[in-house]
Short mmCIF file of C-alpha atoms in Angstrom, two decimals:
data_model
loop_
_atom_site.label_atom_id
_atom_site.label_comp_id
_atom_site.label_asym_id
_atom_site.label_seq_id
_atom_site.Cartn_x
_atom_site.Cartn_y
_atom_site.Cartn_z
CA MET A 1 0.00 0.00 0.00
CA VAL A 2 2.90 2.38 0.77
CA ILE A 3 4.37 1.79 -2.68
CA LYS A 4 1.04 2.41 -4.45
CA ILE A 5 0.27 5.56 -2.45
CA SER A 6 3.81 6.91 -2.96
CA LEU A 7 3.65 6.49 -6.74
CA LEU A 8 0.24 8.15 -6.84
CA LEU A 9 1.36 11.10 -4.70
CA LEU A 10 4.44 11.55 -6.90
CA PHE A 11 2.16 11.69 -9.94
CA PHE A 12 -0.08 14.26 -8.20
CA ALA A 13 2.91 16.42 -7.29
CA VAL A 14 4.34 16.46 -10.84
CA THR A 15 0.93 17.24 -12.36
CA ILE A 16 0.25 20.17 -10.02
CA PHE A 17 3.80 21.51 -10.45
CA ILE A 18 3.37 21.63 -14.24
CA GLY A 19 0.07 23.47 -13.93
CA LEU A 20 1.58 26.12 -11.65
CA TYR A 21 4.80 26.36 -13.68
CA TYR A 22 2.96 27.24 -16.91
CA ARG A 23 0.43 29.62 -15.40
CA LYS A 24 2.29 32.62 -16.93
CA ARG A 25 1.68 31.12 -20.39
CA ALA A 26 -2.08 31.29 -19.82
CA SER A 27 -2.53 35.02 -19.32
CA ASN A 28 -5.10 35.56 -22.10
CA VAL A 29 -7.88 33.58 -23.77
CA ASN A 30 -5.86 32.64 -26.87
CA ASP A 31 -2.99 31.28 -24.77
CA PHE A 32 -5.26 29.60 -22.24
CA VAL A 33 -7.53 27.84 -24.75
CA LEU A 34 -5.14 27.24 -27.69
CA GLY A 35 -1.63 27.54 -26.27
CA GLY A 36 -1.10 30.59 -28.49
CA ARG A 37 -1.38 28.25 -31.52
CA ASN A 38 2.28 27.53 -30.95
CA VAL A 39 2.55 23.98 -29.61
CA GLY A 40 5.23 21.64 -30.97
CA PRO A 41 4.62 18.29 -32.73
CA TRP A 42 5.47 15.93 -29.88
CA LEU A 43 3.32 17.77 -27.36
CA SER A 44 0.43 18.05 -29.82
CA ALA A 45 0.65 14.42 -30.91
CA PHE A 46 0.77 13.09 -27.35
CA SER A 47 -1.97 15.50 -26.32
CA TYR A 48 -4.12 14.18 -29.17
CA GLY A 49 -3.49 10.57 -28.13
CA ALA A 50 -3.86 11.18 -24.41
CA THR A 51 -7.17 12.96 -25.02
CA TYR A 52 -8.27 10.06 -27.23
CA PHE A 53 -7.61 7.19 -24.81
CA SER A 54 -8.57 6.96 -21.15
CA ALA A 55 -9.99 4.54 -18.59
CA VAL A 56 -12.94 4.21 -20.98
CA VAL A 57 -10.73 2.32 -23.43
CA PHE A 58 -8.50 0.55 -20.92
CA VAL A 59 -11.25 -0.72 -18.61
CA GLY A 60 -14.53 -0.44 -20.52
CA TYR A 61 -13.94 -0.95 -24.21
CA ALA A 62 -10.97 -3.31 -23.95
CA GLY A 63 -12.82 -5.51 -21.47
CA GLN A 64 -16.21 -5.61 -23.17
CA PHE A 65 -15.12 -5.86 -26.78
CA GLY A 66 -12.16 -8.11 -26.10
CA TRP A 67 -14.67 -10.46 -24.48
CA ARG A 68 -17.17 -10.19 -27.36
CA PHE A 69 -14.80 -10.31 -30.33
CA GLY A 70 -11.69 -12.11 -29.06
CA THR A 71 -8.42 -11.26 -30.82
CA ALA A 72 -10.41 -9.59 -33.63
CA ALA A 73 -10.86 -6.68 -31.19
CA VAL A 74 -7.31 -5.63 -32.12
CA TRP A 75 -8.80 -4.35 -35.40
CA ILE A 76 -10.50 -1.64 -33.34
CA GLY A 77 -7.15 -0.47 -31.99
CA LEU A 78 -5.63 -0.44 -35.48
CA GLY A 79 -8.62 1.52 -36.77
CA ASN A 80 -8.09 4.04 -33.96
CA ALA A 81 -4.45 4.37 -35.03
CA PHE A 82 -4.81 4.69 -38.80
CA ILE A 83 -8.28 6.25 -39.19
CA GLY A 84 -8.74 8.06 -35.88
CA SER A 85 -5.16 9.36 -35.70
CA MET A 86 -3.13 9.27 -38.93
CA MET A 87 -5.92 10.07 -41.42
CA ALA A 88 -7.40 12.68 -39.08
CA TRP A 89 -4.09 14.55 -38.97
CA PHE A 90 -3.56 14.48 -42.73
CA ILE A 91 -7.15 15.20 -43.80
CA LEU A 92 -8.21 17.67 -41.10
CA GLY A 93 -4.97 19.02 -39.63
CA ARG A 94 -3.80 21.62 -42.14
CA ARG A 95 -7.20 22.88 -43.26
CA THR A 96 -8.46 23.13 -39.68
CA ARG A 97 -5.42 25.15 -38.60
CA VAL A 98 -5.58 27.49 -41.62
CA MET A 99 -9.31 28.23 -41.63
CA THR A 100 -9.82 28.47 -37.86
CA ASN A 101 -6.89 30.88 -37.60
CA HIS A 102 -8.24 32.90 -40.55
CA ILE A 103 -11.76 33.28 -39.13
CA LYS A 104 -10.47 33.68 -35.54
CA SER A 105 -12.27 30.59 -34.29
CA ALA A 106 -11.18 29.07 -30.97
CA THR A 107 -13.90 26.40 -30.69
CA MET A 108 -15.88 24.11 -32.98
CA PRO A 109 -19.24 25.88 -32.35
CA GLU A 110 -17.56 29.20 -33.16
CA PHE A 111 -16.35 27.63 -36.42
CA PHE A 112 -19.91 26.64 -37.33
CA GLY A 113 -21.22 30.11 -36.49
CA THR A 114 -18.68 31.91 -38.68
CA ARG A 115 -18.36 29.36 -41.49
CA TYR A 116 -22.13 29.17 -42.03
CA GLY A 117 -22.97 32.74 -40.99
CA SER A 118 -25.34 31.71 -38.19
CA THR A 119 -25.25 32.70 -34.53
CA ALA A 120 -28.08 30.24 -33.86
CA LEU A 121 -25.94 27.36 -35.17
CA LYS A 122 -23.12 28.41 -32.87
CA ILE A 123 -25.40 28.50 -29.82
CA CYS A 124 -27.01 25.17 -30.68
CA ALA A 125 -23.61 23.52 -31.16
CA SER A 126 -22.37 24.85 -27.81
CA ILE A 127 -25.44 23.39 -26.06
CA ILE A 128 -24.87 20.00 -27.73
CA VAL A 129 -21.23 20.05 -26.57
CA PHE A 130 -22.12 20.92 -23.00
CA ILE A 131 -24.90 18.33 -22.66
CA PHE A 132 -23.32 15.34 -24.37
CA LEU A 133 -19.84 15.62 -22.88
CA ILE A 134 -21.37 14.82 -19.49
CA PRO A 135 -22.02 11.08 -20.19
CA TYR A 136 -18.45 10.78 -21.47
CA THR A 137 -17.11 12.34 -18.27
CA ALA A 138 -19.22 9.97 -16.17
CA SER A 139 -17.73 7.03 -18.05
CA LEU A 140 -14.21 8.23 -17.16
CA TYR A 141 -15.03 8.28 -13.46
CA ASN A 142 -16.69 4.89 -13.64
CA GLY A 143 -13.66 3.15 -15.13
CA LEU A 144 -11.20 4.70 -12.73
CA SER A 145 -13.31 3.89 -9.67
CA ARG A 146 -13.16 0.15 -10.31
CA LEU A 147 -9.37 0.08 -10.27
CA PHE A 148 -9.18 2.31 -7.20
CA ALA A 149 -11.62 0.08 -5.34
CA MET A 150 -9.52 -2.94 -6.25
CA ALA A 151 -6.16 -1.38 -5.33
CA PHE A 152 -7.06 0.71 -2.29
CA GLY A 153 -10.48 -0.47 -1.14
CA ILE A 154 -11.72 3.13 -0.99
CA PRO A 155 -15.25 4.40 -1.75
CA PHE A 156 -16.10 5.50 -5.28
CA GLU A 157 -16.79 9.08 -4.20
CA TYR A 158 -13.24 9.66 -2.93
CA CYS A 159 -11.82 8.63 -6.27
CA ILE A 160 -14.11 11.06 -8.12
CA TRP A 161 -13.29 14.05 -5.95
CA ALA A 162 -9.53 13.35 -6.03
CA MET A 163 -9.60 13.20 -9.83
CA GLY A 164 -11.74 16.34 -10.06
CA ILE A 165 -9.64 18.42 -7.68
CA LEU A 166 -6.36 17.46 -9.35
CA THR A 167 -7.74 18.28 -12.81
CA ALA A 168 -9.14 21.62 -11.64
CA ILE A 169 -5.83 22.72 -10.13
CA PHE A 170 -3.56 22.17 -13.13
CA VAL A 171 -6.07 23.13 -15.86
CA VAL A 172 -7.25 26.33 -14.15
CA ALA A 173 -3.65 27.33 -13.44
CA GLY A 174 -1.87 26.44 -16.67
CA GLY A 175 -4.54 26.12 -19.38
CA TYR A 176 -3.89 24.38 -22.69
CA PHE A 177 -0.09 24.39 -22.54
CA ALA A 178 0.01 22.83 -19.07
CA THR A 179 -2.52 20.27 -20.30
CA ALA A 180 -0.34 19.46 -23.33
CA VAL A 181 2.81 19.02 -21.22
CA ASN A 182 0.93 16.85 -18.74
CA ASP A 183 -0.50 14.85 -21.64
CA PHE A 184 3.03 14.19 -22.90
CA ILE A 185 4.17 12.88 -19.50
CA GLN A 186 0.96 10.95 -18.90
CA GLY A 187 1.04 9.53 -22.43
CA SER A 188 4.61 8.27 -21.90
CA ILE A 189 3.51 6.59 -18.65
CA THR A 190 0.59 5.00 -20.47
CA VAL A 191 2.73 3.52 -23.27
CA ILE A 192 5.24 2.03 -20.82
CA GLY A 193 2.47 0.77 -18.57
CA ILE A 194 0.49 -0.94 -21.34
CA VAL A 195 3.55 -2.83 -22.57
CA ALA A 196 4.43 -3.93 -19.04
CA VAL A 197 0.86 -5.02 -18.23
CA ILE A 198 0.59 -7.14 -21.40
CA ALA A 199 3.96 -8.80 -20.73
CA VAL A 200 3.03 -9.69 -17.14
CA ALA A 201 -0.53 -10.79 -17.99
CA LEU A 202 0.46 -13.14 -20.81
CA GLY A 203 3.53 -14.29 -18.88
CA SER A 204 1.21 -15.52 -16.13
CA LYS A 205 -0.37 -17.86 -18.71
CA GLY A 206 2.94 -19.15 -20.06
CA GLY A 207 3.45 -16.55 -22.79
CA PHE A 208 1.70 -15.46 -25.99
CA ILE A 209 1.42 -18.84 -27.80
CA PRO A 210 0.11 -20.81 -24.77
CA ALA A 211 -2.34 -18.00 -24.01
CA LEU A 212 -3.53 -18.00 -27.63
CA ASP A 213 -3.93 -21.79 -27.54
CA SER A 214 -6.00 -21.48 -24.36
CA LEU A 215 -8.23 -18.83 -25.94
CA ALA A 216 -8.72 -21.01 -29.04
CA GLN A 217 -10.24 -23.70 -26.82
CA VAL A 218 -12.86 -21.34 -25.36
CA SER A 219 -16.49 -21.60 -26.44
CA ASP A 220 -19.57 -19.69 -25.31
CA PRO A 221 -23.06 -20.88 -26.30
CA ALA A 222 -24.51 -17.53 -25.18
CA VAL A 223 -22.75 -15.82 -28.11
CA ALA A 224 -23.82 -16.27 -31.74
CA ARG A 225 -21.30 -18.65 -33.39
CA GLY A 226 -19.69 -18.92 -29.95
CA ASN A 227 -19.36 -22.72 -30.26
CA VAL A 228 -17.41 -22.58 -33.52
CA PRO A 229 -13.90 -23.98 -32.79
CA GLY A 230 -11.34 -21.19 -32.43
CA ILE A 231 -13.92 -18.46 -33.05
CA PHE A 232 -12.37 -16.09 -30.47
CA THR A 233 -9.00 -16.26 -32.24
CA SER A 234 -10.45 -15.94 -35.76
CA PHE A 235 -9.77 -13.07 -38.19
CA LEU A 236 -13.04 -11.16 -37.64
CA GLY A 237 -14.38 -12.88 -34.52
CA PRO A 238 -17.92 -14.09 -33.89
CA ASP A 239 -19.73 -10.81 -34.76
CA PRO A 240 -18.08 -8.91 -37.65
CA ILE A 241 -20.98 -6.43 -38.10
CA SER A 242 -20.86 -5.20 -34.50
CA LEU A 243 -17.05 -5.14 -34.72
CA ILE A 244 -17.28 -2.74 -37.67
CA GLY A 245 -19.76 -0.57 -35.74
CA VAL A 246 -17.35 -0.18 -32.81
CA LEU A 247 -14.46 0.49 -35.19
CA ILE A 248 -16.41 3.27 -36.97
CA LEU A 249 -17.59 4.92 -33.74
CA THR A 250 -14.20 4.94 -32.05
CA SER A 251 -12.10 5.73 -35.14
CA LEU A 252 -14.12 8.04 -37.37
CA GLY A 253 -15.74 9.63 -34.33
CA THR A 254 -12.61 11.59 -33.43
CA TRP A 255 -13.08 13.67 -36.59
CA GLY A 256 -16.16 15.29 -35.08
CA LEU A 257 -15.28 15.60 -31.39
CA PRO A 258 -14.53 19.18 -30.28
CA GLN A 259 -11.89 18.16 -27.73
CA MET A 260 -10.00 16.22 -30.42
CA VAL A 261 -10.29 18.70 -33.29
CA ALA A 262 -9.09 21.47 -30.95
CA ARG A 263 -5.63 19.85 -31.07
CA PHE A 264 -5.33 20.90 -34.71
CA TYR A 265 -6.06 24.55 -33.87
CA SER A 266 -2.67 24.87 -32.18
CA ILE A 267 -0.51 23.41 -34.99
CA LYS A 268 2.69 25.42 -35.13
CA SER A 269 4.09 24.71 -38.61
CA GLU A 270 3.72 22.57 -41.75
CA THR A 271 6.34 20.02 -40.70
CA MET A 272 4.44 19.49 -37.47
CA ILE A 273 1.55 17.85 -39.36
CA THR A 274 3.64 14.93 -40.62
CA LYS A 275 5.48 14.54 -37.32
CA GLY A 276 2.26 14.79 -35.35
CA ALA A 277 0.56 12.20 -37.56
CA ILE A 278 3.43 9.72 -37.21
CA VAL A 279 3.83 10.13 -33.46
CA SER A 280 0.10 9.99 -32.69
CA THR A 281 -0.30 6.91 -34.91
CA PHE A 282 2.47 5.01 -33.12
CA PHE A 283 1.03 6.15 -29.79
CA ALA A 284 -2.40 4.79 -30.78
CA VAL A 285 -0.94 1.49 -31.99
CA PHE A 286 0.72 0.93 -28.61
CA VAL A 287 -2.09 2.22 -26.40
CA ALA A 288 -5.31 1.33 -28.24
CA GLY A 289 -3.87 -1.75 -29.92
CA GLY A 290 -2.33 -2.86 -26.63
CA CYS A 291 -5.53 -2.33 -24.64
CA TYR A 292 -7.69 -4.34 -27.04
CA PHE A 293 -4.98 -6.99 -27.33
CA LEU A 294 -4.99 -7.40 -23.55
CA GLY A 295 -8.79 -7.40 -23.41
CA SER A 296 -9.01 -10.08 -26.08
CA PHE A 297 -7.55 -12.59 -23.59
CA GLY A 298 -10.17 -11.77 -20.95
CA ARG A 299 -11.89 -15.15 -21.44
CA ILE A 300 -8.89 -17.06 -20.12
CA PHE A 301 -8.87 -14.96 -16.95
CA ALA A 302 -12.63 -14.77 -16.26
CA THR A 303 -15.68 -16.97 -16.76
CA PRO A 304 -19.12 -16.07 -18.18
CA ALA A 305 -20.48 -16.42 -14.64
CA ASP A 306 -18.01 -13.76 -13.43
CA VAL A 307 -19.12 -11.38 -16.16
CA ARG A 308 -22.82 -12.00 -15.50
CA ALA A 309 -22.25 -11.26 -11.83
CA ASN A 310 -19.93 -8.27 -12.10
CA GLY A 311 -20.38 -6.86 -15.62
CA PHE A 312 -17.99 -6.36 -18.53
CA ASP A 313 -16.18 -3.54 -16.74
CA SER A 314 -14.84 -6.05 -14.20
CA ILE A 315 -12.84 -8.01 -16.80
CA ILE A 316 -9.69 -5.86 -16.95
CA PRO A 317 -9.59 -5.24 -13.16
CA GLY A 318 -9.99 -9.01 -12.80
CA ILE A 319 -6.92 -9.59 -14.98
CA LEU A 320 -4.93 -7.06 -13.01
CA ALA A 321 -5.99 -8.56 -9.68
CA ASN A 322 -3.81 -11.57 -10.51
CA PHE A 323 -0.63 -9.46 -10.33
CA ASN A 324 1.40 -10.00 -7.20
CA SER A 325 3.78 -7.07 -7.65
CA ASP A 326 3.03 -3.89 -5.67
CA TRP A 327 5.19 -1.92 -8.08
CA MET A 328 3.20 -3.24 -11.04
CA MET A 329 -0.13 -2.41 -9.38
CA GLY A 330 1.17 1.06 -8.55
CA LEU A 331 2.21 1.57 -12.17
CA ILE A 332 -1.22 0.42 -13.38
CA ILE A 333 -3.04 2.80 -11.04
CA VAL A 334 -0.89 5.73 -12.19
CA LEU A 335 -1.35 4.61 -15.83
CA VAL A 336 -5.14 4.64 -15.70
CA PHE A 337 -5.27 7.77 -13.55
CA ALA A 338 -2.96 9.56 -16.00
CA ALA A 339 -5.00 8.49 -19.03
CA SER A 340 -8.26 9.58 -17.38
CA ILE A 341 -6.92 12.91 -16.12
CA SER A 342 -5.61 13.85 -19.58
CA THR A 343 -8.98 13.13 -21.20
CA LEU A 344 -10.95 14.84 -18.42
CA SER A 345 -8.83 17.99 -18.69
CA SER A 346 -9.58 18.23 -22.42
CA LEU A 347 -13.30 17.66 -21.85
CA VAL A 348 -13.65 20.37 -19.22
CA MET A 349 -11.55 22.76 -21.28
CA SER A 350 -13.78 22.22 -24.32
CA SER A 351 -16.99 22.57 -22.32
CA ALA A 352 -15.96 25.69 -20.40
CA SER A 353 -14.46 27.53 -23.38
CA THR A 354 -17.42 26.66 -25.61
CA LEU A 355 -19.98 27.80 -23.06
CA THR A 356 -18.09 31.06 -22.48
CA LEU A 357 -17.06 32.01 -26.01
CA ASP A 358 -20.04 30.66 -27.94
CA PHE A 359 -22.99 30.93 -25.57
CA LEU A 360 -22.35 33.62 -22.95
CA ARG A 361 -20.18 36.07 -24.94
CA GLY A 362 -22.31 38.34 -27.10
CA ASN A 363 -25.57 36.62 -26.17
CA ILE A 364 -26.00 36.64 -22.39
CA ILE A 365 -23.16 39.07 -21.66
CA LYS A 366 -22.95 41.61 -24.49
CA LYS A 367 -19.55 43.05 -23.65
CA MET A 368 -16.91 40.75 -22.27
CA SER A 369 -13.25 41.74 -21.93
CA ASP A 370 -10.47 39.22 -22.47
CA LYS A 371 -9.78 39.21 -18.74
CA MET A 372 -13.43 38.54 -17.95
CA GLN A 373 -13.60 35.74 -20.53
CA LEU A 374 -10.57 34.07 -18.97
CA PHE A 375 -12.07 34.34 -15.49
CA ILE A 376 -15.39 32.85 -16.59
CA ILE A 377 -13.69 29.97 -18.45
CA ARG A 378 -11.71 29.10 -15.33
CA ALA A 379 -14.80 29.32 -13.13
CA LEU A 380 -16.81 27.15 -15.51
CA ILE A 381 -14.06 24.51 -15.52
CA VAL A 382 -14.58 24.15 -11.76
CA VAL A 383 -18.38 24.18 -12.17
CA PHE A 384 -18.28 21.53 -14.90
CA ILE A 385 -16.05 19.28 -12.80
CA ILE A 386 -18.44 19.59 -9.84
CA ILE A 387 -21.54 18.88 -11.98
CA SER A 388 -19.97 15.92 -13.76
CA SER A 389 -18.73 14.50 -10.44
CA ILE A 390 -22.20 14.68 -8.91
CA ILE A 391 -23.74 13.08 -12.00
CA ALA A 392 -21.09 10.34 -12.02
CA ILE A 393 -21.92 9.47 -8.41
CA GLY A 394 -25.62 9.41 -9.26
CA VAL A 395 -25.01 7.22 -12.30
CA TYR A 396 -22.93 4.81 -10.24
CA ARG A 397 -25.47 4.58 -7.43
CA GLY A 398 -28.21 4.12 -10.01
CA GLY A 399 -26.49 0.98 -11.25
CA ILE A 400 -25.52 2.30 -14.71
CA THR A 401 -22.09 0.71 -14.93
CA PHE A 402 -21.42 -0.16 -18.57
CA ILE A 403 -18.77 2.32 -19.61
CA ALA A 404 -18.98 1.53 -23.33
CA GLN A 405 -22.66 2.44 -23.51
CA LEU A 406 -22.16 5.80 -21.76
CA MET A 407 -19.39 6.72 -24.17
CA GLY A 408 -21.44 5.48 -27.15
CA VAL A 409 -24.25 7.93 -26.37
CA SER A 410 -21.81 10.84 -26.02
CA TRP A 411 -19.72 10.13 -29.11
CA GLY A 412 -22.76 9.24 -31.21
CA ALA A 413 -24.48 12.56 -30.53
CA LEU A 414 -21.37 14.74 -30.78
CA ALA A 415 -19.60 13.16 -33.76
CA GLY A 416 -22.89 12.38 -35.48
CA SER A 417 -23.84 16.06 -35.27
CA PHE A 418 -20.46 17.65 -36.03
CA LEU A 419 -18.36 15.32 -38.19
CA ALA A 420 -20.04 15.87 -41.57
CA PRO A 421 -20.72 19.64 -41.17
CA PHE A 422 -17.12 20.20 -40.07
CA LEU A 423 -15.47 18.03 -42.74
CA TYR A 424 -17.59 19.38 -45.60
CA GLY A 425 -17.25 22.89 -44.18
CA LEU A 426 -13.48 22.70 -44.59
CA TYR A 427 -13.52 21.33 -48.15
CA TRP A 428 -16.83 22.08 -49.91
CA LYS A 429 -18.08 25.61 -50.56
CA LYS A 430 -21.65 24.48 -51.31
CA THR A 431 -22.34 23.07 -47.85
CA SER A 432 -25.53 24.82 -46.74
CA LYS A 433 -26.80 26.00 -43.37
CA PRO A 434 -30.05 23.92 -43.55
CA ALA A 435 -27.92 20.79 -44.11
CA VAL A 436 -26.03 21.49 -40.89
CA TRP A 437 -29.29 21.99 -38.98
CA VAL A 438 -30.70 18.71 -40.27
CA CYS A 439 -27.51 16.87 -39.27
CA PHE A 440 -27.60 18.38 -35.76
CA ILE A 441 -31.27 17.52 -35.24
CA PHE A 442 -31.04 14.04 -36.76
CA SER A 443 -28.08 12.80 -34.71
CA THR A 444 -29.11 14.25 -31.35
CA SER A 445 -32.68 12.96 -31.83
CA VAL A 446 -31.53 9.46 -32.74
CA MET A 447 -29.23 9.20 -29.70
CA ILE A 448 -31.80 10.63 -27.26
CA LEU A 449 -34.49 8.29 -28.60
CA ASN A 450 -32.02 5.41 -28.37
CA VAL A 451 -31.61 6.11 -24.66
CA LEU A 452 -35.35 6.48 -24.01
CA PHE A 453 -36.86 3.90 -26.37
CA ARG A 454 -34.03 1.49 -27.15
CA GLY A 455 -36.32 -1.52 -27.45
CA SER A 456 -38.23 0.09 -30.33
CA PHE A 457 -35.11 0.39 -32.50
CA PRO A 458 -34.09 -2.27 -35.03
CA ALA A 459 -32.02 -4.97 -33.33
CA LEU A 460 -28.76 -3.79 -34.91
CA LEU A 461 -29.27 -0.18 -33.71
CA GLN A 462 -30.36 -0.94 -30.16
CA SER A 463 -26.73 -0.67 -29.12
CA PRO A 464 -25.77 3.01 -28.56
CA ILE A 465 -22.46 2.21 -30.22
CA ASN A 466 -24.03 0.99 -33.46
CA ALA A 467 -26.56 3.85 -33.31
CA GLY A 468 -23.71 6.35 -32.96
CA ALA A 469 -21.81 4.84 -35.89
CA PHE A 470 -25.03 4.98 -37.94
CA CYS A 471 -25.44 8.71 -37.15
CA MET A 472 -21.89 9.48 -38.30
CA LEU A 473 -22.27 7.66 -41.62
CA ALA A 474 -25.77 9.08 -42.15
CA GLY A 475 -24.43 12.60 -41.63
CA LEU A 476 -21.94 12.13 -44.47
CA ILE A 477 -24.94 11.47 -46.76
CA ILE A 478 -27.40 13.95 -45.23
CA VAL A 479 -25.19 17.03 -45.53
CA PRO A 480 -24.46 16.87 -49.28
CA LEU A 481 -28.00 15.68 -50.06
CA ILE A 482 -29.70 18.55 -48.19
CA SER A 483 -27.12 21.02 -49.53
CA TRP A 484 -28.03 20.09 -53.11
CA ILE A 485 -31.78 20.63 -52.60
CA THR A 486 -31.66 23.78 -50.46
CA LYS A 487 -30.68 27.37 -51.11
CA ALA A 488 -26.99 27.94 -51.84
CA PRO A 489 -24.99 29.50 -48.99
CA ASP A 490 -24.18 33.22 -48.93
CA LYS A 491 -21.33 33.63 -51.44
CA SER A 492 -19.69 36.47 -49.53
CA VAL A 493 -19.53 34.40 -46.32
CA VAL A 494 -18.12 31.37 -48.15
CA ASP A 495 -15.57 33.36 -50.14
CA ARG A 496 -14.34 35.11 -47.00
CA CYS A 497 -13.78 31.78 -45.22
CA PHE A 498 -12.16 30.00 -48.17
CA SER A 499 -9.93 32.93 -49.14
CA CYS A 500 -7.41 31.68 -46.57
CA TYR A 501 -6.54 28.74 -48.83
CA ASP A 502 -5.56 31.05 -51.69
CA GLU A 503 -2.91 32.97 -49.79
CA THR A 504 0.62 32.59 -51.20
CA VAL A 505 3.49 31.33 -49.06
CA THR A 506 7.17 30.95 -49.91
CA VAL A 507 8.86 27.62 -49.24
CA LYS A 508 12.39 26.31 -49.68
CA VAL A 509 13.34 24.33 -52.78
CA LYS A 510 13.94 21.23 -50.65
CA ASP A 511 10.19 21.18 -49.97
CA ASP A 512 8.96 22.06 -53.48
CA LEU A 513 10.73 21.93 -56.85
CA GLY A 514 8.60 24.79 -58.15
CA SER A 515 7.48 25.04 -61.77
#
């Protein structure tokens, strides 16, 4: 216990020190929210990855989908790496940085308001962000609490308040830059920890080949095709359709999440895009791929009876409970705490800045100085942490414990609403305002109805994860379709936004041979 507490306190001390050290670099709104748009490739790449992956992936998704799909779950991790990280950087990175800087946009709702010439769109987007980030935050707390209960035997509430207080201190003090530096450190811990956990877990079963042989012998009559020999070590597992749904939600979803896209706002230079893409992709391969790889062996550590009694979210903690090393358990606790803190800090930053800049400024409070904006953002960070903590406790006491479903609702509504309007808004001049409205209304309605009337949905879409993936793909069809049949957007607004891509820059001959 002394070892575990000491490692955790050391982590707390380093995190708080970084927040206080960088407080001078958060003296105005631009620096606090975007790091002055001057963050290097390694910090940005690790910040992107650390925001992407948290206890939700390590405990919830890895456990549940490793159990359901076997080794095929690793495809989800690879999709996160190459679609959610690499392609996102190359397709969205440059255009996001150029246009958002040109139109002076610090948040995704502000982008929608300026790009489509609609204050109402901006306000609606900010409300969607604020509401649907809450379930995601609750899922973070849920995952972390299970490991804390296992390692320390402490009540769930203590874990929540410790996580909230630590996040509030370093985010309020140091803003985006402190968050990025912390993400780099926490991301490094996560990579090392995942590799160590996999080595110890498989080593306890005799190594990779013996563990794989054991998994190949597993059958489960409760799962469709679960009695097929070797089904849990097959190429696509027992349920390829659901596997694709999870892959789409968790990979393509990052393209429409405000806390993820915000990482592109702070790109410093052209070379940073390639470096950031490479680093974040390798990070995702190790972290996401490693998590799902570990989870895929859950069936040789737990039985169906264990899962029925304790839920899917008990699978990974059950694997870790077999470790006899205090140092290893301490590393795991710090690993999951670090991953969760980095994601939580990005969520509260997105929520507070969006609510201040897109909802309060100019609408509720007509005149707001930069100093006042900064004060309100910091205050709202604390408020959001308190609200989400209270809701997380309520969710836990209410018996809602499946992390994957909580995250599915959040990502489905957010990415379903924003992905298509944002992507088309960067590339296609004819994207219309009515198309954006339809996409917002469609995705939020589907996800709310899925929560309230899940049994009335088609069997495939009763899962919030599949419903969220459906909303994302539907948005990519809805936006161009509605844009073609509705009034063309205001040419002056479109030309002003897209003029940034026509500006001339001078580069060295090593980068371009010229004509």
